[in-house]
Amino acid sequence: MSRRPFVAGNWKMNKGPNEADALARALKAALANQSAVDVAVAPTYVALPAVTSRLKHSGIHVAAQDIHPSVSGAFTGAIGGEMVRQLGCTYTLVGHSERRSLWNEDDALINSKVHAAFRSGLLPIICIGETLSQRDGNQVEQVLGAQLAKGLEGLEADQVASLTLAYEPVWAIGTGRTASPEQAQDTHQFIRRWLSVNFPDFVSKAVRIQYGGSVKPGNAAALMAKPDVDGALVGGAALQADSFAAIVLAAVP
Ligand code: 13P
């Protein structure tokens, strides 16, 4: 079974509404003729109205960068899944390594956000990945296995089949240091094998696993040519239309 490539851009805390609208407009033009790759962008919350409205009917999906586990309530400064869904988001990132490290998010909280995403009609893109010391200490499989077991707890097989995993080694994020295509493939293969052990067969065949961490136009094709690398989650290179569009086109089978 072949999986449709999926490339997403995480704009992080960059681009307010005006700049985000300009980038969305440029992407819409640059990607108007491609339909072989699923594409999503994740702007800041305040730019979501501009970007969802700009990208309506463009085929480019919009993702939130995070959601709160609750629908509503006394959670000052937080945003619920239903709120971003109403704006036209179809995806949300969950468990990005910056949320894990800077906001101390643990796997239990991430799991509650994954459930909240499904309740709100959003498809989660769940980020997992090891630190450099964990890789050097040969703990990659143990770390990823625990993130998967806890992050996916309580989900139905159909839900797991529909979500996206983003393997983002922490040491490769924003560092210019990318996992080699072989390292990415080995780790993605481990993730898919983990899924096949823990869920019915159709799940591991369907789940798309993106690679993230210093993906650029120059390295994207080699990474995504690997059989278990189904796309990319792009940070810095997603902030310019030409480089992000080049990465999307590198994913065309
Ligand atoms: P960079 O592509 O800037 O390394 O960021 C990756 C990332 O964190 C995407 O979520």
Short mmCIF file of N, CA, C and O in Angstrom, two decimals, residues 93-209:
data_model
loop_
_atom_site.label_atom_id
_atom_site.label_comp_id
_atom_site.label_asym_id
_atom_site.label_seq_id
_atom_site.Cartn_x
_atom_site.Cartn_y
_atom_site.Cartn_z
N LEU A 93 -0.48 20.23 15.25
CA LEU A 93 0.73 19.61 15.80
C LEU A 93 0.46 19.30 17.26
O LEU A 93 -0.29 20.02 17.92
N VAL A 94 1.07 18.26 17.75
CA VAL A 94 0.98 17.93 19.17
C VAL A 94 2.34 17.39 19.61
O VAL A 94 2.95 16.59 18.89
N GLY A 95 2.82 17.87 20.75
CA GLY A 95 4.04 17.29 21.32
C GLY A 95 5.32 17.68 20.61
O GLY A 95 6.31 16.94 20.67
N HIS A 96 5.32 18.86 19.96
CA HIS A 96 6.58 19.31 19.36
C HIS A 96 7.67 19.37 20.44
O HIS A 96 7.38 19.68 21.59
N SER A 97 8.90 19.10 20.05
CA SER A 97 9.97 19.03 21.07
C SER A 97 10.14 20.35 21.80
O SER A 97 10.56 20.38 22.95
N GLU A 98 9.80 21.49 21.13
CA GLU A 98 9.88 22.76 21.84
C GLU A 98 8.81 22.84 22.93
O GLU A 98 9.03 23.40 24.01
N ARG A 99 7.64 22.28 22.68
CA ARG A 99 6.59 22.21 23.72
C ARG A 99 7.04 21.27 24.83
O ARG A 99 6.83 21.55 26.02
N ARG A 100 7.64 20.16 24.45
CA ARG A 100 8.09 19.20 25.48
C ARG A 100 9.16 19.83 26.36
O ARG A 100 9.12 19.70 27.58
N SER A 101 10.14 20.53 25.75
CA SER A 101 11.26 21.01 26.57
C SER A 101 10.97 22.36 27.20
O SER A 101 11.24 22.56 28.38
N LEU A 102 10.39 23.31 26.45
CA LEU A 102 10.22 24.66 27.00
C LEU A 102 8.96 24.80 27.85
O LEU A 102 8.88 25.67 28.70
N TRP A 103 7.96 23.96 27.60
CA TRP A 103 6.73 24.01 28.39
C TRP A 103 6.56 22.76 29.27
O TRP A 103 5.50 22.54 29.82
N ASN A 104 7.61 21.96 29.31
CA ASN A 104 7.58 20.75 30.15
C ASN A 104 6.41 19.83 29.85
O ASN A 104 5.83 19.25 30.77
N GLU A 105 6.01 19.72 28.60
CA GLU A 105 4.89 18.83 28.28
C GLU A 105 5.35 17.37 28.36
O GLU A 105 6.37 17.01 27.78
N ASP A 106 4.60 16.57 29.08
CA ASP A 106 4.96 15.15 29.15
C ASP A 106 4.00 14.34 28.27
O ASP A 106 3.05 14.86 27.69
N ASP A 107 4.29 13.04 28.18
CA ASP A 107 3.53 12.19 27.25
C ASP A 107 2.05 12.08 27.65
O ASP A 107 1.20 11.90 26.80
N ALA A 108 1.76 12.18 28.95
CA ALA A 108 0.36 12.08 29.39
C ALA A 108 -0.42 13.30 28.89
O ALA A 108 -1.56 13.18 28.40
N LEU A 109 0.19 14.48 29.02
CA LEU A 109 -0.47 15.69 28.53
C LEU A 109 -0.62 15.63 27.00
O LEU A 109 -1.69 15.96 26.44
N ILE A 110 0.43 15.18 26.35
CA ILE A 110 0.39 15.07 24.89
C ILE A 110 -0.72 14.10 24.47
O ILE A 110 -1.49 14.37 23.55
N ASN A 111 -0.84 12.99 25.20
CA ASN A 111 -1.91 12.03 24.90
C ASN A 111 -3.29 12.68 25.05
O ASN A 111 -4.18 12.47 24.23
N SER A 112 -3.45 13.52 26.08
CA SER A 112 -4.76 14.16 26.26
C SER A 112 -5.03 15.16 25.13
O SER A 112 -6.18 15.35 24.71
N LYS A 113 -3.99 15.76 24.60
CA LYS A 113 -4.17 16.68 23.46
C LYS A 113 -4.51 15.91 22.18
O LYS A 113 -5.26 16.39 21.34
N VAL A 114 -3.93 14.72 22.04
CA VAL A 114 -4.24 13.89 20.87
C VAL A 114 -5.73 13.51 20.89
O VAL A 114 -6.43 13.63 19.88
N HIS A 115 -6.20 13.09 22.07
CA HIS A 115 -7.63 12.77 22.18
C HIS A 115 -8.48 14.01 21.92
O HIS A 115 -9.53 13.92 21.28
N ALA A 116 -8.04 15.16 22.43
CA ALA A 116 -8.79 16.40 22.21
C ALA A 116 -8.85 16.74 20.73
O ALA A 116 -9.87 17.22 20.23
N ALA A 117 -7.76 16.49 20.02
CA ALA A 117 -7.74 16.77 18.58
C ALA A 117 -8.83 15.96 17.89
O ALA A 117 -9.64 16.52 17.13
N PHE A 118 -8.89 14.67 18.16
CA PHE A 118 -9.91 13.84 17.51
C PHE A 118 -11.31 14.29 17.89
O PHE A 118 -12.20 14.34 17.04
N ARG A 119 -11.50 14.64 19.17
CA ARG A 119 -12.84 15.11 19.59
C ARG A 119 -13.24 16.37 18.84
O ARG A 119 -14.41 16.63 18.61
N SER A 120 -12.24 17.18 18.47
CA SER A 120 -12.53 18.45 17.77
C SER A 120 -12.58 18.28 16.26
O SER A 120 -12.73 19.26 15.54
N GLY A 121 -12.38 17.06 15.77
CA GLY A 121 -12.38 16.86 14.32
C GLY A 121 -11.09 17.28 13.66
O GLY A 121 -11.05 17.56 12.46
N LEU A 122 -10.00 17.32 14.43
CA LEU A 122 -8.68 17.64 13.86
C LEU A 122 -7.84 16.38 13.79
O LEU A 122 -7.96 15.50 14.65
N LEU A 123 -6.99 16.29 12.78
CA LEU A 123 -6.05 15.17 12.70
C LEU A 123 -4.73 15.60 13.34
O LEU A 123 -4.14 16.60 12.93
N PRO A 124 -4.26 14.85 14.33
CA PRO A 124 -3.01 15.24 14.97
C PRO A 124 -1.77 14.84 14.17
O PRO A 124 -1.75 13.80 13.51
N ILE A 125 -0.78 15.69 14.24
CA ILE A 125 0.59 15.36 13.78
C ILE A 125 1.41 15.30 15.06
O ILE A 125 1.68 16.33 15.69
N ILE A 126 1.74 14.09 15.48
CA ILE A 126 2.37 13.92 16.79
C ILE A 126 3.89 13.85 16.60
O ILE A 126 4.40 13.01 15.85
N CYS A 127 4.58 14.75 17.28
CA CYS A 127 6.04 14.82 17.14
C CYS A 127 6.71 13.98 18.22
O CYS A 127 6.36 14.06 19.40
N ILE A 128 7.66 13.18 17.78
CA ILE A 128 8.46 12.38 18.71
C ILE A 128 9.92 12.52 18.30
O ILE A 128 10.22 12.91 17.17
N GLY A 129 10.82 12.22 19.23
CA GLY A 129 12.24 12.30 18.87
C GLY A 129 13.11 12.26 20.09
O GLY A 129 12.67 12.60 21.19
N GLU A 130 14.35 11.86 19.87
CA GLU A 130 15.29 11.72 20.98
C GLU A 130 16.27 12.88 21.01
O GLU A 130 16.50 13.54 19.99
N THR A 131 16.89 13.11 22.16
CA THR A 131 17.94 14.12 22.28
C THR A 131 19.27 13.49 21.83
O THR A 131 19.36 12.27 21.64
N LEU A 132 20.28 14.35 21.73
CA LEU A 132 21.59 13.84 21.31
C LEU A 132 22.15 12.86 22.33
O LEU A 132 22.68 11.80 21.97
N SER A 133 22.00 13.18 23.62
CA SER A 133 22.58 12.27 24.62
C SER A 133 21.84 10.94 24.63
O SER A 133 22.43 9.89 24.86
N GLN A 134 20.54 10.97 24.34
CA GLN A 134 19.81 9.70 24.25
C GLN A 134 20.28 8.89 23.04
O GLN A 134 20.41 7.68 23.11
N ARG A 135 20.55 9.57 21.92
CA ARG A 135 21.06 8.83 20.75
C ARG A 135 22.44 8.28 21.05
O ARG A 135 22.72 7.10 20.80
N ASP A 136 23.30 9.11 21.62
CA ASP A 136 24.66 8.65 21.93
C ASP A 136 24.63 7.51 22.95
O ASP A 136 25.50 6.65 22.95
N GLY A 137 23.61 7.50 23.80
CA GLY A 137 23.50 6.44 24.81
C GLY A 137 22.69 5.24 24.32
O GLY A 137 22.27 4.41 25.12
N ASN A 138 22.50 5.15 22.99
CA ASN A 138 21.78 4.00 22.41
C ASN A 138 20.37 3.81 22.97
O ASN A 138 19.93 2.68 23.17
N GLN A 139 19.70 4.92 23.27
CA GLN A 139 18.37 4.83 23.87
C GLN A 139 17.25 5.20 22.90
O GLN A 139 16.12 5.41 23.33
N VAL A 140 17.58 5.31 21.62
CA VAL A 140 16.59 5.83 20.67
C VAL A 140 15.30 5.00 20.70
O VAL A 140 14.20 5.54 20.82
N GLU A 141 15.45 3.67 20.62
CA GLU A 141 14.25 2.83 20.52
C GLU A 141 13.44 2.86 21.82
O GLU A 141 12.21 2.87 21.79
N GLN A 142 14.16 2.91 22.92
CA GLN A 142 13.48 2.97 24.22
C GLN A 142 12.70 4.28 24.36
O GLN A 142 11.54 4.30 24.77
N VAL A 143 13.34 5.39 23.97
CA VAL A 143 12.70 6.71 24.09
C VAL A 143 11.49 6.81 23.16
O VAL A 143 10.38 7.20 23.57
N LEU A 144 11.69 6.42 21.90
CA LEU A 144 10.58 6.53 20.95
C LEU A 144 9.46 5.55 21.29
O LEU A 144 8.27 5.88 21.17
N GLY A 145 9.82 4.36 21.74
CA GLY A 145 8.80 3.38 22.14
C GLY A 145 7.93 3.91 23.27
O GLY A 145 6.70 3.76 23.25
N ALA A 146 8.56 4.57 24.23
CA ALA A 146 7.79 5.13 25.35
C ALA A 146 6.92 6.29 24.89
O ALA A 146 5.74 6.41 25.27
N GLN A 147 7.47 7.16 24.02
CA GLN A 147 6.68 8.29 23.51
C GLN A 147 5.47 7.79 22.72
O GLN A 147 4.37 8.34 22.82
N LEU A 148 5.68 6.72 21.96
CA LEU A 148 4.57 6.16 21.17
C LEU A 148 3.54 5.49 22.08
O LEU A 148 2.34 5.72 21.95
N ALA A 149 4.01 4.67 23.01
CA ALA A 149 3.08 3.92 23.87
C ALA A 149 2.20 4.88 24.66
O ALA A 149 0.98 4.72 24.73
N LYS A 150 2.83 5.90 25.24
CA LYS A 150 2.06 6.84 26.07
C LYS A 150 1.26 7.82 25.21
O LYS A 150 0.13 8.17 25.52
N GLY A 151 1.86 8.27 24.13
CA GLY A 151 1.20 9.26 23.29
C GLY A 151 -0.04 8.72 22.58
O GLY A 151 -0.99 9.45 22.31
N LEU A 152 -0.03 7.41 22.28
CA LEU A 152 -1.15 6.82 21.52
C LEU A 152 -2.12 6.06 22.42
O LEU A 152 -3.07 5.44 21.92
N GLU A 153 -1.90 6.14 23.72
CA GLU A 153 -2.73 5.36 24.65
C GLU A 153 -4.23 5.66 24.49
O GLU A 153 -4.64 6.82 24.39
N GLY A 154 -5.02 4.60 24.45
CA GLY A 154 -6.48 4.76 24.45
C GLY A 154 -7.08 5.10 23.10
O GLY A 154 -8.29 5.33 23.01
N LEU A 155 -6.27 5.13 22.05
CA LEU A 155 -6.82 5.47 20.72
C LEU A 155 -7.33 4.21 20.03
O LEU A 155 -6.78 3.12 20.21
N GLU A 156 -8.36 4.38 19.22
CA GLU A 156 -8.85 3.29 18.37
C GLU A 156 -7.87 3.09 17.21
O GLU A 156 -7.22 4.06 16.77
N ALA A 157 -7.81 1.87 16.70
CA ALA A 157 -6.91 1.58 15.58
C ALA A 157 -7.17 2.53 14.39
O ALA A 157 -6.24 3.03 13.76
N ASP A 158 -8.45 2.79 14.11
CA ASP A 158 -8.79 3.69 12.99
C ASP A 158 -8.23 5.09 13.20
O ASP A 158 -7.83 5.76 12.24
N GLN A 159 -8.26 5.53 14.45
CA GLN A 159 -7.72 6.87 14.74
C GLN A 159 -6.21 6.88 14.50
O GLN A 159 -5.68 7.80 13.88
N VAL A 160 -5.53 5.85 14.99
CA VAL A 160 -4.07 5.81 14.80
C VAL A 160 -3.74 5.78 13.31
O VAL A 160 -2.83 6.47 12.85
N ALA A 161 -4.51 5.00 12.55
CA ALA A 161 -4.24 4.91 11.11
C ALA A 161 -4.35 6.26 10.42
O ALA A 161 -3.70 6.52 9.41
N SER A 162 -5.18 7.15 10.99
CA SER A 162 -5.44 8.43 10.32
C SER A 162 -4.48 9.54 10.74
O SER A 162 -4.46 10.61 10.13
N LEU A 163 -3.70 9.30 11.78
CA LEU A 163 -2.84 10.39 12.25
C LEU A 163 -1.47 10.34 11.57
O LEU A 163 -1.15 9.42 10.84
N THR A 164 -0.70 11.39 11.83
CA THR A 164 0.65 11.48 11.27
C THR A 164 1.64 11.52 12.42
O THR A 164 1.38 12.16 13.44
N LEU A 165 2.74 10.82 12.26
CA LEU A 165 3.84 10.92 13.22
C LEU A 165 4.95 11.73 12.57
O LEU A 165 5.22 11.56 11.37
N ALA A 166 5.55 12.62 13.34
CA ALA A 166 6.70 13.35 12.83
C ALA A 166 7.89 12.96 13.69
O ALA A 166 7.92 13.25 14.89
N TYR A 167 8.84 12.27 13.06
CA TYR A 167 10.07 11.93 13.77
C TYR A 167 11.03 13.10 13.65
O TYR A 167 11.53 13.41 12.56
N GLU A 168 11.23 13.79 14.77
CA GLU A 168 12.10 14.96 14.77
C GLU A 168 13.18 14.78 15.83
O GLU A 168 12.95 15.08 17.01
N PRO A 169 14.35 14.26 15.43
CA PRO A 169 15.43 14.15 16.41
C PRO A 169 15.77 15.54 16.94
O PRO A 169 16.00 16.46 16.14
N VAL A 170 15.79 15.70 18.24
CA VAL A 170 15.96 17.04 18.83
C VAL A 170 17.27 17.68 18.38
O VAL A 170 17.35 18.88 18.14
N TRP A 171 18.29 16.83 18.20
CA TRP A 171 19.62 17.34 17.82
C TRP A 171 19.66 17.86 16.37
O TRP A 171 20.63 18.48 15.96
N ALA A 172 18.61 17.61 15.61
CA ALA A 172 18.60 18.05 14.21
C ALA A 172 17.71 19.28 14.01
O ALA A 172 17.66 19.82 12.91
N ILE A 173 17.01 19.71 15.06
CA ILE A 173 16.05 20.81 14.89
C ILE A 173 16.75 22.16 14.99
O ILE A 173 17.34 22.48 16.03
N GLY A 174 16.72 22.90 13.91
CA GLY A 174 17.28 24.26 13.90
C GLY A 174 18.79 24.28 14.02
O GLY A 174 19.39 25.33 14.26
N THR A 175 19.44 23.14 13.85
CA THR A 175 20.89 23.07 14.04
C THR A 175 21.65 23.01 12.72
O THR A 175 22.87 23.14 12.71
N GLY A 176 20.93 22.76 11.63
CA GLY A 176 21.60 22.56 10.36
C GLY A 176 22.16 21.15 10.24
O GLY A 176 22.71 20.77 9.21
N ARG A 177 22.00 20.37 11.30
CA ARG A 177 22.51 18.99 11.29
C ARG A 177 21.34 18.05 11.04
O ARG A 177 20.44 17.95 11.88
N THR A 178 21.30 17.44 9.88
CA THR A 178 20.17 16.57 9.52
C THR A 178 20.53 15.13 9.80
O THR A 178 21.68 14.74 9.67
N ALA A 179 19.55 14.32 10.14
CA ALA A 179 19.78 12.88 10.15
C ALA A 179 20.10 12.47 8.72
O ALA A 179 19.55 13.03 7.77
N SER A 180 20.99 11.51 8.55
CA SER A 180 21.25 11.03 7.19
C SER A 180 20.00 10.28 6.73
O SER A 180 19.21 9.80 7.56
N PRO A 181 19.82 10.15 5.42
CA PRO A 181 18.67 9.38 4.94
C PRO A 181 18.63 7.98 5.55
O PRO A 181 17.56 7.47 5.88
N GLU A 182 19.81 7.36 5.76
CA GLU A 182 19.85 6.01 6.33
C GLU A 182 19.41 6.03 7.79
O GLU A 182 18.67 5.16 8.25
N GLN A 183 19.89 7.05 8.55
CA GLN A 183 19.46 7.16 9.96
C GLN A 183 17.95 7.37 10.04
O GLN A 183 17.27 6.79 10.88
N ALA A 184 17.43 8.24 9.17
CA ALA A 184 15.99 8.51 9.18
C ALA A 184 15.23 7.23 8.83
O ALA A 184 14.29 6.84 9.53
N GLN A 185 15.67 6.52 7.78
CA GLN A 185 14.98 5.29 7.37
C GLN A 185 15.01 4.26 8.50
O GLN A 185 13.99 3.64 8.82
N ASP A 186 16.17 4.06 9.13
CA ASP A 186 16.27 3.07 10.21
C ASP A 186 15.29 3.39 11.32
O ASP A 186 14.61 2.52 11.84
N THR A 187 15.21 4.67 11.67
CA THR A 187 14.34 5.04 12.79
C THR A 187 12.87 4.96 12.38
O THR A 187 12.04 4.48 13.15
N HIS A 188 12.56 5.39 11.17
CA HIS A 188 11.16 5.28 10.71
C HIS A 188 10.73 3.82 10.63
O HIS A 188 9.59 3.48 10.95
N GLN A 189 11.68 2.97 10.22
CA GLN A 189 11.35 1.54 10.13
C GLN A 189 11.08 0.98 11.53
O GLN A 189 10.15 0.19 11.72
N PHE A 190 11.87 1.43 12.50
CA PHE A 190 11.61 1.01 13.88
C PHE A 190 10.21 1.46 14.31
O PHE A 190 9.44 0.70 14.90
N ILE A 191 9.85 2.71 14.00
CA ILE A 191 8.53 3.24 14.40
C ILE A 191 7.41 2.41 13.75
O ILE A 191 6.44 2.03 14.39
N ARG A 192 7.58 2.11 12.46
CA ARG A 192 6.54 1.34 11.77
C ARG A 192 6.45 -0.08 12.33
O ARG A 192 5.37 -0.63 12.48
N ARG A 193 7.59 -0.64 12.67
CA ARG A 193 7.57 -1.98 13.27
C ARG A 193 6.87 -1.93 14.63
O ARG A 193 6.09 -2.81 14.98
N TRP A 194 7.14 -0.89 15.39
CA TRP A 194 6.49 -0.73 16.70
C TRP A 194 4.97 -0.69 16.50
O TRP A 194 4.21 -1.33 17.23
N LEU A 195 4.53 0.06 15.47
CA LEU A 195 3.09 0.14 15.20
C LEU A 195 2.53 -1.23 14.82
O LEU A 195 1.43 -1.60 15.24
N SER A 196 3.31 -2.00 14.05
CA SER A 196 2.79 -3.29 13.59
C SER A 196 2.69 -4.29 14.75
O SER A 196 1.87 -5.20 14.71
N VAL A 197 3.51 -4.11 15.77
CA VAL A 197 3.44 -4.99 16.93
C VAL A 197 2.25 -4.62 17.81
O VAL A 197 1.63 -5.47 18.44
N ASN A 198 1.93 -3.33 17.84
CA ASN A 198 0.94 -2.86 18.80
C ASN A 198 -0.46 -2.61 18.23
O ASN A 198 -1.40 -2.37 18.99
N PHE A 199 -0.58 -2.64 16.92
CA PHE A 199 -1.89 -2.37 16.29
C PHE A 199 -2.10 -3.35 15.13
O PHE A 199 -1.14 -3.94 14.64
N PRO A 200 -3.35 -3.51 14.68
CA PRO A 200 -3.60 -4.36 13.52
C PRO A 200 -2.79 -3.90 12.31
O PRO A 200 -2.43 -2.71 12.21
N ASP A 201 -2.53 -4.82 11.41
CA ASP A 201 -1.65 -4.58 10.27
C ASP A 201 -1.93 -3.32 9.47
O ASP A 201 -1.01 -2.63 9.03
N PHE A 202 -3.23 -3.03 9.26
CA PHE A 202 -3.54 -1.90 8.38
C PHE A 202 -3.02 -0.58 8.96
O PHE A 202 -2.77 0.37 8.23
N VAL A 203 -2.85 -0.54 10.28
CA VAL A 203 -2.42 0.72 10.91
C VAL A 203 -1.00 1.07 10.50
O VAL A 203 -0.73 2.18 10.02
N SER A 204 -0.08 0.12 10.67
CA SER A 204 1.32 0.45 10.37
C SER A 204 1.51 0.74 8.88
O SER A 204 2.40 1.49 8.49
N LYS A 205 0.65 0.16 8.07
CA LYS A 205 0.77 0.42 6.62
C LYS A 205 0.25 1.81 6.26
O LYS A 205 0.69 2.42 5.29
N ALA A 206 -0.72 2.31 7.06
CA ALA A 206 -1.37 3.57 6.70
C ALA A 206 -0.71 4.80 7.31
O ALA A 206 -0.74 5.89 6.71
N VAL A 207 -0.13 4.67 8.50
CA VAL A 207 0.36 5.86 9.20
C VAL A 207 1.50 6.52 8.41
O VAL A 207 2.43 5.86 7.99
N ARG A 208 1.37 7.82 8.24
CA ARG A 208 2.44 8.54 7.56
C ARG A 208 3.43 9.05 8.59
O ARG A 208 3.05 9.62 9.61
N ILE A 209 4.70 8.82 8.30
CA ILE A 209 5.77 9.25 9.21
C ILE A 209 6.62 10.29 8.49
O ILE A 209 7.30 9.99 7.51
#
